[in-house]
Amino acid sequence: MATSASPALDLVVASRTLAEHGVIDAYGHASIRSEKNPERFLMPKNVAPELVTEGDILEFGLDSEAIDARGEALYNERFIHGEIYKARPDVMAIVHNHSHAVVPFSCTGCELRPIFHMSAFIGLGVPTWDIRDAREGTDMLVRSAELGAHLAKTLDRFPAVLMRGHGSTVVAENLPRAVGRAIYLDLNARMQYQAMMLAGPGGDVNYMDAAEVAANVSWQNYERAWRLWQQKAMARLAAEKS
Amino acid sequence: MATSASPALDLVVASRTLAEHGVIDAYGHASIRSEKNPERFLMPKNVAPELVTEGDILEFGLDSEAIDARGEALYNERFIHGEIYKARPDVMAIVHNHSHAVVPFSCTGCELRPIFHMSAFIGLGVPTWDIRDAREGTDMLVRSAELGAHLAKTLDRFPAVLMRGHGSTVVAENLPRAVGRAIYLDLNARMQYQAMMLAGPGGDVNYMDAAEVAANVSWQNYERAWRLWQQKAMARLAAEKS
Amino acid sequence: MATSASPALDLVVASRTLAEHGVIDAYGHASIRSEKNPERFLMPKNVAPELVTEGDILEFGLDSEAIDARGEALYNERFIHGEIYKARPDVMAIVHNHSHAVVPFSCTGCELRPIFHMSAFIGLGVPTWDIRDAREGTDMLVRSAELGAHLAKTLDRFPAVLMRGHGSTVVAENLPRAVGRAIYLDLNARMQYQAMMLAGPGGDVNYMDAAEVAANVSWQNYERAWRLWQQKAMARLAAEKS
Amino acid sequence: MATSASPALDLVVASRTLAEHGVIDAYGHASIRSEKNPERFLMPKNVAPELVTEGDILEFGLDSEAIDARGEALYNERFIHGEIYKARPDVMAIVHNHSHAVVPFSCTGCELRPIFHMSAFIGLGVPTWDIRDAREGTDMLVRSAELGAHLAKTLDRFPAVLMRGHGSTVVAENLPRAVGRAIYLDLNARMQYQAMMLAGPGGDVNYMDAAEVAANVSWQNYERAWRLWQQKAMARLAAEKS
């Protein structure tokens, strides 16, 4: 794994990288499970990801409440994180996002499939969650532990879950993997859309097969990309301070 | 609501934010109704939005004429603003724009529908106005109070109106909401286009339902985004001055 | 018309503006007819448009040869300009470009039509030229006066001509108008593509009618945009010098 | 040919140019055959292309191993380069990339054809390689000389080879030509996609013919573009050092 100065700084890098790639705009958030205490996770206070600095990172319990909120507002959808960390001991990092190319797949019954080798994890399965199956007439936000638990149940053992008319939530065993998966989920959606259009109705698209997916997912942590993202985010932080 | 230094500075933030998102280029404009006098509104003089500074903001009457033009040229289409403020006492801010993904919907009879939760307001209804219904053979611009009033009539009680072959005009109870709606109208159009292509002719797209729209629109002021837009616009202004 | 420091500086603004909008990349070029001598025109030496400075501007005769080349290489396709200035006394500025959304229209027999009011000039007619009709087996470049004259004949009295598998050449009575037309030709192509996809085979798209085109084209010089483009280009030039 | 300070610096320019054009992101790599020793080639160590500096350039043998790795990690897919240099004495430069518009063509049986004159080389033929034809169940990466040789066999005498679900590898007689071909392969894919959509199923697209391809490919080294890319890359390098 790529080196890291601290989990909080890693979250700053992740937040700014996701914003730079257009995977999140003012909305969406990344979190990381505490290495010291698996019943805790780190996430920014309620602030746009491209503005996040180390001082904005708070510690949360698995009830998705801040251990010490310092009077700061919290993300409404923090329950996505707590409930997934509860249900999935293997998950160490989570990215919730609204990346644009993914939403049309969440609304059409078209299944995302792995068309691009950097997006192999999609071959592990990406279910779609419709908040209406949990509750009718919501504002579409995962504003409670109950809704978060329902989402986590649809996520099940998979690496990502689409959220109908909303976006997706992506999970992984480490933060660079979660960030890379969120970025390449969006790119896969763009490429798959174009391939489906080229192939036409009933046409064949040649996706990765299960053995290829397995061979790729076993090691893919987007390490070279993470080192690039670190360097660029740190340069931006330094420029802001000067 | 997010804090504001002054209505004029808010308009500078709005103008530059809309330009940065490609919702307006050299054309399009934002306005805000005066908090002191509901018969007045603020809008820049005739200048490209990404160049607007506080000194460019003029006060207008509901006849869409400047109270004191200071010898400056005015936007040809200022009548959009005056006539809507006249017809809609609830409207406190207006954005007229040419965002690119929206125009194809204005020319094809395809109805914009709320596919993305950040764009829930579309579910309140977005009619399309064809200037030809008001007058034949125009240059497509809303150059008079008469044309502005005709547009305002089609806008009716809705949050936005598409203008055939031209763009749209978006309204709201406050400026951050109007700016956010203009940005997410464009994003919804992009996502809906792709969903319609994926679904194919006669295919089903799963839109937000009326209860979801109502639950979301009641509170959605794009506040976290507005704070981001403020910070970025103020940083650009400071850089220009230095 | 917007003010101008000098025709050479206007060409610098035009070149950099077209590059910034992606209408030209390293290729493509803008020219302007001399106001002093209608048998002369100004165009940069062979250099990428986003690098052009005032010192790169040379004067050409209508034979498309430089009056004084100062030992500099010239654009291979300079004959586009000379031959059009010869054939069209009304033309004062020309932009040759490869804008990406336009090329598919040049290869498919789909006619560009005015879908967007900023692109009204398309309604005057935009023919397509296939270099094969002039000569078989070329490298697709307009490398001679003979090929330039053939292109000019297809351009005829129209404001632009598509070049099959290559791009387009846009003309106007002044430089801001030529630059604006090149930019909005590309945007119209993007919007028309999406509208045609939304409408589906045999579907109706609601284009501007002839009276609307005439009313718009009569005055449209993209003046507010030109002032923006000037200011941005001059700021970049100043930054390069410092 | 455009001037060059040194082969290593040319590789820095190539790497950063490809990244700036989105042809490569953190992944993909360019190499150049040694002018002094045709059994050697130059390529960066394992680093994201937009971070490459001269000090990162290593020398490799045709076995794709570094002559002196200086303890640095190497690209997993370096075998693409060694095996092609072995099989193709005419090749002096190689770009392996994941450009996004190309992948859908690699998965659908749609043949890339030369629609844009800057992309004429596509008319020489661009085969598609499926790694499954060499070995089942890989992680899709060309991690061995055996896989590299298999790819080189499909590349055959052609200027580029698509790699199913992965990207492409582009070759040329010099580095500017290889970089230009990688960039214009992607642009051709975008334009061809749109032309195919406009033409509809069974519709005609008017591609370059064989004589036009031959006349263009004979000289096309993207020289004006290379000078632009050099100037921009050198400016970025200077800014990073200051």
mmCIF file of N, CA and C in Angstrom, chain B residues 52-150:
data_model
loop_
_atom_site.group_PDB
_atom_site.id
_atom_site.type_symbol
_atom_site.label_atom_id
_atom_site.label_comp_id
_atom_site.label_asym_id
_atom_site.label_seq_id
_atom_site.Cartn_x
_atom_site.Cartn_y
_atom_site.Cartn_z
ATOM 1 N N VAL B 52 -18.231 40.057 -13.999
ATOM 2 C CA VAL B 52 -19.031 40.931 -13.131
ATOM 3 C C VAL B 52 -18.312 41.204 -11.807
ATOM 4 N N THR B 53 -18.297 42.478 -11.416
ATOM 5 C CA THR B 53 -17.846 42.859 -10.074
ATOM 6 C C THR B 53 -18.957 43.682 -9.411
ATOM 7 N N GLU B 54 -18.788 43.933 -8.124
ATOM 8 C CA GLU B 54 -19.848 44.642 -7.386
ATOM 9 C C GLU B 54 -20.219 45.972 -8.018
ATOM 10 N N GLY B 55 -19.233 46.655 -8.581
ATOM 11 C CA GLY B 55 -19.490 47.965 -9.178
ATOM 12 C C GLY B 55 -20.377 47.910 -10.406
ATOM 13 N N ASP B 56 -20.575 46.694 -10.953
ATOM 14 C CA ASP B 56 -21.410 46.558 -12.164
ATOM 15 C C ASP B 56 -22.885 46.367 -11.851
ATOM 16 N N ILE B 57 -23.235 46.245 -10.576
ATOM 17 C CA ILE B 57 -24.618 45.918 -10.226
ATOM 18 C C ILE B 57 -25.467 47.180 -10.194
ATOM 19 N N LEU B 58 -26.558 47.145 -10.961
ATOM 20 C CA LEU B 58 -27.484 48.276 -11.016
ATOM 21 C C LEU B 58 -28.835 47.886 -10.413
ATOM 22 N N GLU B 59 -29.609 48.895 -10.044
ATOM 23 C CA GLU B 59 -30.952 48.664 -9.521
ATOM 24 C C GLU B 59 -31.972 48.920 -10.629
ATOM 25 N N PHE B 60 -32.980 48.078 -10.722
ATOM 26 C CA PHE B 60 -34.000 48.190 -11.767
ATOM 27 C C PHE B 60 -35.387 48.282 -11.139
ATOM 28 N N GLY B 61 -36.288 48.956 -11.855
ATOM 29 C CA GLY B 61 -37.699 48.912 -11.499
ATOM 30 C C GLY B 61 -38.378 47.741 -12.177
ATOM 31 N N LEU B 62 -39.637 47.518 -11.837
ATOM 32 C CA LEU B 62 -40.342 46.377 -12.427
ATOM 33 C C LEU B 62 -40.658 46.598 -13.912
ATOM 34 N N ASP B 63 -40.382 47.807 -14.419
ATOM 35 C CA ASP B 63 -40.477 48.028 -15.868
ATOM 36 C C ASP B 63 -39.196 47.587 -16.571
ATOM 37 N N SER B 64 -38.272 46.996 -15.821
ATOM 38 C CA SER B 64 -37.001 46.489 -16.341
ATOM 39 C C SER B 64 -36.070 47.593 -16.834
ATOM 40 N N GLU B 65 -36.301 48.806 -16.381
ATOM 41 C CA GLU B 65 -35.379 49.897 -16.691
ATOM 42 C C GLU B 65 -34.561 50.231 -15.446
ATOM 43 N N ALA B 66 -33.316 50.633 -15.672
ATOM 44 C CA ALA B 66 -32.435 50.949 -14.546
ATOM 45 C C ALA B 66 -32.896 52.228 -13.864
ATOM 46 N N ILE B 67 -32.848 52.233 -12.539
ATOM 47 C CA ILE B 67 -33.163 53.442 -11.779
ATOM 48 C C ILE B 67 -32.138 54.514 -12.122
ATOM 49 N N ASP B 68 -30.875 54.124 -12.136
ATOM 50 C CA ASP B 68 -29.809 55.032 -12.584
ATOM 51 C C ASP B 68 -28.815 54.197 -13.379
ATOM 52 N N ALA B 69 -28.879 54.299 -14.708
ATOM 53 C CA ALA B 69 -28.062 53.435 -15.570
ATOM 54 C C ALA B 69 -26.602 53.880 -15.601
ATOM 55 N N ARG B 70 -26.313 55.068 -15.066
ATOM 56 C CA ARG B 70 -24.936 55.610 -15.068
ATOM 57 C C ARG B 70 -24.319 55.583 -16.473
ATOM 58 N N GLY B 71 -25.154 55.674 -17.489
ATOM 59 C CA GLY B 71 -24.649 55.686 -18.870
ATOM 60 C C GLY B 71 -24.233 54.322 -19.393
ATOM 61 N N GLU B 72 -24.483 53.270 -18.624
ATOM 62 C CA GLU B 72 -24.052 51.931 -19.020
ATOM 63 C C GLU B 72 -25.115 51.266 -19.906
ATOM 64 N N ALA B 73 -24.656 50.384 -20.805
ATOM 65 C CA ALA B 73 -25.577 49.576 -21.602
ATOM 66 C C ALA B 73 -26.210 48.500 -20.719
ATOM 67 N N LEU B 74 -27.439 48.143 -21.051
ATOM 68 C CA LEU B 74 -28.181 47.145 -20.268
ATOM 69 C C LEU B 74 -28.396 45.877 -21.102
ATOM 70 N N TYR B 75 -28.652 44.768 -20.430
ATOM 71 C CA TYR B 75 -28.971 43.527 -21.145
ATOM 72 C C TYR B 75 -30.252 43.706 -21.959
ATOM 73 N N ASN B 76 -30.238 43.259 -23.213
ATOM 74 C CA ASN B 76 -31.442 43.338 -24.038
ATOM 75 C C ASN B 76 -32.621 42.606 -23.388
ATOM 76 N N GLU B 77 -32.304 41.508 -22.700
ATOM 77 C CA GLU B 77 -33.383 40.649 -22.219
ATOM 78 C C GLU B 77 -33.752 40.917 -20.756
ATOM 79 N N ARG B 78 -33.485 42.135 -20.293
ATOM 80 C CA ARG B 78 -33.794 42.450 -18.897
ATOM 81 C C ARG B 78 -35.289 42.321 -18.602
ATOM 82 N N PHE B 79 -36.117 42.337 -19.668
ATOM 83 C CA PHE B 79 -37.571 42.257 -19.477
ATOM 84 C C PHE B 79 -38.008 40.887 -18.950
ATOM 85 N N ILE B 80 -37.182 39.877 -19.159
ATOM 86 C CA ILE B 80 -37.467 38.578 -18.534
ATOM 87 C C ILE B 80 -37.626 38.759 -17.029
ATOM 88 N N HIS B 81 -36.710 39.518 -16.462
ATOM 89 C CA HIS B 81 -36.649 39.649 -15.013
ATOM 90 C C HIS B 81 -37.808 40.498 -14.479
ATOM 91 N N GLY B 82 -37.963 41.695 -15.037
ATOM 92 C CA GLY B 82 -39.009 42.587 -14.531
ATOM 93 C C GLY B 82 -40.394 41.964 -14.606
ATOM 94 N N GLU B 83 -40.673 41.318 -15.730
ATOM 95 C CA GLU B 83 -42.027 40.774 -15.893
ATOM 96 C C GLU B 83 -42.268 39.587 -14.964
ATOM 97 N N ILE B 84 -41.247 38.800 -14.712
ATOM 98 C CA ILE B 84 -41.447 37.679 -13.777
ATOM 99 C C ILE B 84 -41.589 38.195 -12.343
ATOM 100 N N TYR B 85 -40.770 39.173 -11.963
ATOM 101 C CA TYR B 85 -40.933 39.718 -10.603
ATOM 102 C C TYR B 85 -42.332 40.313 -10.422
ATOM 103 N N LYS B 86 -42.854 40.914 -11.510
ATOM 104 C CA LYS B 86 -44.216 41.459 -11.444
ATOM 105 C C LYS B 86 -45.245 40.360 -11.217
ATOM 106 N N ALA B 87 -45.130 39.302 -11.979
ATOM 107 C CA ALA B 87 -46.163 38.266 -11.991
ATOM 108 C C ALA B 87 -46.049 37.295 -10.824
ATOM 109 N N ARG B 88 -44.870 37.219 -10.223
ATOM 110 C CA ARG B 88 -44.629 36.197 -9.212
ATOM 111 C C ARG B 88 -44.068 36.795 -7.932
ATOM 112 N N PRO B 89 -44.922 37.252 -7.043
ATOM 113 C CA PRO B 89 -44.425 37.866 -5.794
ATOM 114 C C PRO B 89 -43.548 36.931 -4.963
ATOM 115 N N ASP B 90 -43.693 35.618 -5.173
ATOM 116 C CA ASP B 90 -42.900 34.671 -4.400
ATOM 117 C C ASP B 90 -41.457 34.588 -4.888
ATOM 118 N N VAL B 91 -41.201 35.051 -6.090
ATOM 119 C CA VAL B 91 -39.867 34.890 -6.681
ATOM 120 C C VAL B 91 -38.935 35.990 -6.181
ATOM 121 N N MET B 92 -37.786 35.580 -5.635
ATOM 122 C CA MET B 92 -36.799 36.535 -5.138
ATOM 123 C C MET B 92 -35.517 36.529 -5.967
ATOM 124 N N ALA B 93 -35.353 35.549 -6.857
ATOM 125 C CA ALA B 93 -34.118 35.468 -7.671
ATOM 126 C C ALA B 93 -34.431 34.742 -8.972
ATOM 127 N N ILE B 94 -33.734 35.169 -10.033
ATOM 128 C CA ILE B 94 -33.978 34.636 -11.383
ATOM 129 C C ILE B 94 -32.635 34.403 -12.069
ATOM 130 N N VAL B 95 -32.530 33.278 -12.772
ATOM 131 C CA VAL B 95 -31.353 33.014 -13.615
ATOM 132 C C VAL B 95 -31.843 32.704 -15.029
ATOM 133 N N HIS B 96 -31.419 33.525 -15.983
ATOM 134 C CA HIS B 96 -31.691 33.217 -17.395
ATOM 135 C C HIS B 96 -30.408 32.674 -18.009
ATOM 136 N N ASN B 97 -30.505 31.521 -18.683
ATOM 137 C CA ASN B 97 -29.279 30.884 -19.174
ATOM 138 C C ASN B 97 -29.519 30.080 -20.431
ATOM 139 N N HIS B 98 -28.407 29.666 -21.059
ATOM 140 C CA HIS B 98 -28.417 28.904 -22.321
ATOM 141 C C HIS B 98 -27.810 27.518 -22.129
ATOM 142 N N SER B 99 -27.920 26.901 -20.958
ATOM 143 C CA SER B 99 -27.130 25.681 -20.712
ATOM 144 C C SER B 99 -27.420 24.643 -21.792
ATOM 145 N N HIS B 100 -26.321 24.019 -22.252
ATOM 146 C CA HIS B 100 -26.344 23.306 -23.536
ATOM 147 C C HIS B 100 -27.181 22.048 -23.547
ATOM 148 N N ALA B 101 -27.219 21.323 -22.460
ATOM 149 C CA ALA B 101 -27.953 20.056 -22.461
ATOM 150 C C ALA B 101 -29.462 20.265 -22.439
ATOM 151 N N VAL B 102 -29.877 21.471 -22.071
ATOM 152 C CA VAL B 102 -31.305 21.746 -21.940
ATOM 153 C C VAL B 102 -31.949 22.069 -23.290
ATOM 154 N N VAL B 103 -31.210 22.748 -24.158
ATOM 155 C CA VAL B 103 -31.786 23.200 -25.439
ATOM 156 C C VAL B 103 -32.419 22.053 -26.238
ATOM 157 N N PRO B 104 -31.746 20.886 -26.363
ATOM 158 C CA PRO B 104 -32.397 19.816 -27.147
ATOM 159 C C PRO B 104 -33.772 19.411 -26.615
ATOM 160 N N PHE B 105 -33.977 19.509 -25.317
ATOM 161 C CA PHE B 105 -35.306 19.198 -24.779
ATOM 162 C C PHE B 105 -36.329 20.252 -25.206
ATOM 163 N N SER B 106 -35.861 21.481 -25.369
ATOM 164 C CA SER B 106 -36.791 22.570 -25.717
ATOM 165 C C SER B 106 -37.282 22.480 -27.163
ATOM 166 N N CYS B 107 -36.612 21.640 -27.967
ATOM 167 C CA CYS B 107 -36.886 21.591 -29.422
ATOM 168 C C CYS B 107 -37.499 20.283 -29.879
ATOM 169 N N THR B 108 -37.801 19.397 -28.971
ATOM 170 C CA THR B 108 -38.159 18.039 -29.404
ATOM 171 C C THR B 108 -39.446 17.535 -28.774
ATOM 172 N N GLY B 109 -40.052 18.344 -27.930
ATOM 173 C CA GLY B 109 -41.247 17.844 -27.263
ATOM 174 C C GLY B 109 -40.954 16.809 -26.193
ATOM 175 N N CYS B 110 -39.670 16.523 -25.916
ATOM 176 C CA CYS B 110 -39.339 15.624 -24.793
ATOM 177 C C CYS B 110 -39.437 16.418 -23.501
ATOM 178 N N GLU B 111 -40.211 15.936 -22.586
ATOM 179 C CA GLU B 111 -40.412 16.627 -21.323
ATOM 180 C C GLU B 111 -39.254 16.336 -20.364
ATOM 181 N N LEU B 112 -38.716 17.380 -19.761
ATOM 182 C CA LEU B 112 -37.745 17.171 -18.693
ATOM 183 C C LEU B 112 -38.468 16.615 -17.473
ATOM 184 N N ARG B 113 -37.891 15.542 -16.903
ATOM 185 C CA ARG B 113 -38.491 14.976 -15.692
ATOM 186 C C ARG B 113 -37.399 14.755 -14.648
ATOM 187 N N PRO B 114 -37.747 14.682 -13.368
ATOM 188 C CA PRO B 114 -36.718 14.638 -12.316
ATOM 189 C C PRO B 114 -36.105 13.244 -12.203
ATOM 190 N N ILE B 115 -34.890 13.123 -12.739
ATOM 191 C CA ILE B 115 -34.210 11.827 -12.696
ATOM 192 C C ILE B 115 -33.189 11.780 -11.569
ATOM 193 N N PHE B 116 -32.800 12.963 -11.054
ATOM 194 C CA PHE B 116 -31.687 13.079 -10.108
ATOM 195 C C PHE B 116 -32.178 13.852 -8.891
ATOM 196 N N HIS B 117 -31.872 13.347 -7.701
ATOM 197 C CA HIS B 117 -32.491 13.943 -6.511
ATOM 198 C C HIS B 117 -32.110 15.404 -6.300
ATOM 199 N N MET B 118 -30.946 15.830 -6.786
ATOM 200 C CA MET B 118 -30.566 17.233 -6.642
ATOM 201 C C MET B 118 -31.400 18.130 -7.558
ATOM 202 N N SER B 119 -32.104 17.522 -8.475
ATOM 203 C CA SER B 119 -32.903 18.255 -9.466
ATOM 204 C C SER B 119 -34.390 18.029 -9.242
ATOM 205 N N ALA B 120 -34.743 17.711 -8.005
ATOM 206 C CA ALA B 120 -36.121 17.342 -7.693
ATOM 207 C C ALA B 120 -37.139 18.383 -8.146
ATOM 208 N N PHE B 121 -36.749 19.665 -8.093
ATOM 209 C CA PHE B 121 -37.698 20.750 -8.426
ATOM 210 C C PHE B 121 -38.303 20.580 -9.818
ATOM 211 N N ILE B 122 -37.626 19.863 -10.703
ATOM 212 C CA ILE B 122 -38.168 19.648 -12.058
ATOM 213 C C ILE B 122 -39.521 18.942 -11.977
ATOM 214 N N GLY B 123 -39.698 18.171 -10.923
ATOM 215 C CA GLY B 123 -40.960 17.470 -10.745
ATOM 216 C C GLY B 123 -42.143 18.382 -10.470
ATOM 217 N N LEU B 124 -41.865 19.648 -10.146
ATOM 218 C CA LEU B 124 -42.960 20.615 -9.981
ATOM 219 C C LEU B 124 -43.520 21.046 -11.328
ATOM 220 N N GLY B 125 -42.788 20.677 -12.384
ATOM 221 C CA GLY B 125 -43.251 21.013 -13.736
ATOM 222 C C GLY B 125 -42.353 22.043 -14.386
ATOM 223 N N VAL B 126 -41.947 21.797 -15.621
ATOM 224 C CA VAL B 126 -41.124 22.739 -16.377
ATOM 225 C C VAL B 126 -41.713 22.856 -17.783
ATOM 226 N N PRO B 127 -42.565 23.852 -17.986
ATOM 227 C CA PRO B 127 -43.175 24.021 -19.314
ATOM 228 C C PRO B 127 -42.161 24.560 -20.323
ATOM 229 N N THR B 128 -42.509 24.484 -21.594
ATOM 230 C CA THR B 128 -41.669 25.049 -22.658
ATOM 231 C C THR B 128 -42.406 26.200 -23.332
ATOM 232 N N TRP B 129 -41.686 27.296 -23.493
ATOM 233 C CA TRP B 129 -42.228 28.488 -24.149
ATOM 234 C C TRP B 129 -41.650 28.602 -25.545
ATOM 235 N N ASP B 130 -42.509 28.820 -26.535
ATOM 236 C CA ASP B 130 -42.022 29.095 -27.893
ATOM 237 C C ASP B 130 -42.359 30.539 -28.209
ATOM 238 N N ILE B 131 -41.309 31.323 -28.418
ATOM 239 C CA ILE B 131 -41.512 32.765 -28.650
ATOM 240 C C ILE B 131 -42.453 33.010 -29.829
ATOM 241 N N ARG B 132 -42.519 32.045 -30.757
ATOM 242 C CA ARG B 132 -43.426 32.199 -31.909
ATOM 243 C C ARG B 132 -44.883 32.283 -31.498
ATOM 244 N N ASP B 133 -45.197 31.743 -30.334
ATOM 245 C CA ASP B 133 -46.579 31.835 -29.864
ATOM 246 C C ASP B 133 -46.926 33.271 -29.454
ATOM 247 N N ALA B 134 -45.874 34.060 -29.143
ATOM 248 C CA ALA B 134 -46.108 35.463 -28.802
ATOM 249 C C ALA B 134 -45.988 36.353 -30.031
ATOM 250 N N ARG B 135 -44.967 36.072 -30.849
ATOM 251 C CA ARG B 135 -44.761 36.891 -32.035
ATOM 252 C C ARG B 135 -43.937 36.113 -33.055
ATOM 253 N N GLU B 136 -44.286 36.216 -34.325
ATOM 254 C CA GLU B 136 -43.538 35.565 -35.415
ATOM 255 C C GLU B 136 -42.335 36.417 -35.788
ATOM 256 N N GLY B 137 -41.265 35.775 -36.226
ATOM 257 C CA GLY B 137 -40.176 36.495 -36.875
ATOM 258 C C GLY B 137 -39.293 37.319 -35.970
ATOM 259 N N THR B 138 -39.260 36.994 -34.668
ATOM 260 C CA THR B 138 -38.350 37.712 -33.776
ATOM 261 C C THR B 138 -36.926 37.195 -33.978
ATOM 262 N N ASP B 139 -35.963 37.904 -33.333
ATOM 263 C CA ASP B 139 -34.582 37.394 -33.305
ATOM 264 C C ASP B 139 -34.396 36.436 -32.124
ATOM 265 N N MET B 140 -35.479 36.001 -31.523
ATOM 266 C CA MET B 140 -35.497 35.029 -30.431
ATOM 267 C C MET B 140 -35.246 35.655 -29.068
ATOM 268 N N LEU B 141 -34.957 36.957 -29.025
ATOM 269 C CA LEU B 141 -34.658 37.591 -27.739
ATOM 270 C C LEU B 141 -35.907 38.221 -27.133
ATOM 271 N N VAL B 142 -35.952 38.195 -25.811
ATOM 272 C CA VAL B 142 -37.072 38.774 -25.070
ATOM 273 C C VAL B 142 -36.778 40.259 -24.866
ATOM 274 N N ARG B 143 -37.014 41.030 -25.918
ATOM 275 C CA ARG B 143 -36.582 42.431 -25.971
ATOM 276 C C ARG B 143 -37.626 43.430 -25.505
ATOM 277 N N SER B 144 -38.751 42.979 -25.001
ATOM 278 C CA SER B 144 -39.798 43.937 -24.610
ATOM 279 C C SER B 144 -40.576 43.401 -23.421
ATOM 280 N N ALA B 145 -41.260 44.315 -22.744
ATOM 281 C CA ALA B 145 -42.115 43.934 -21.624
ATOM 282 C C ALA B 145 -43.203 42.975 -22.095
ATOM 283 N N GLU B 146 -43.678 43.189 -23.301
ATOM 284 C CA GLU B 146 -44.744 42.350 -23.835
ATOM 285 C C GLU B 146 -44.275 40.895 -23.952
ATOM 286 N N LEU B 147 -43.088 40.708 -24.517
ATOM 287 C CA LEU B 147 -42.559 39.344 -24.644
ATOM 288 C C LEU B 147 -42.244 38.749 -23.274
ATOM 289 N N GLY B 148 -41.713 39.585 -22.384
ATOM 290 C CA GLY B 148 -41.422 39.103 -21.032
ATOM 291 C C GLY B 148 -42.685 38.654 -20.316
ATOM 292 N N ALA B 149 -43.768 39.408 -20.500
ATOM 293 C CA ALA B 149 -45.025 39.043 -19.841
ATOM 294 C C ALA B 149 -45.569 37.732 -20.408
ATOM 295 N N HIS B 150 -45.378 37.526 -21.697
ATOM 296 C CA HIS B 150 -45.846 36.286 -22.330
ATOM 297 C C HIS B 150 -45.059 35.088 -21.785
#
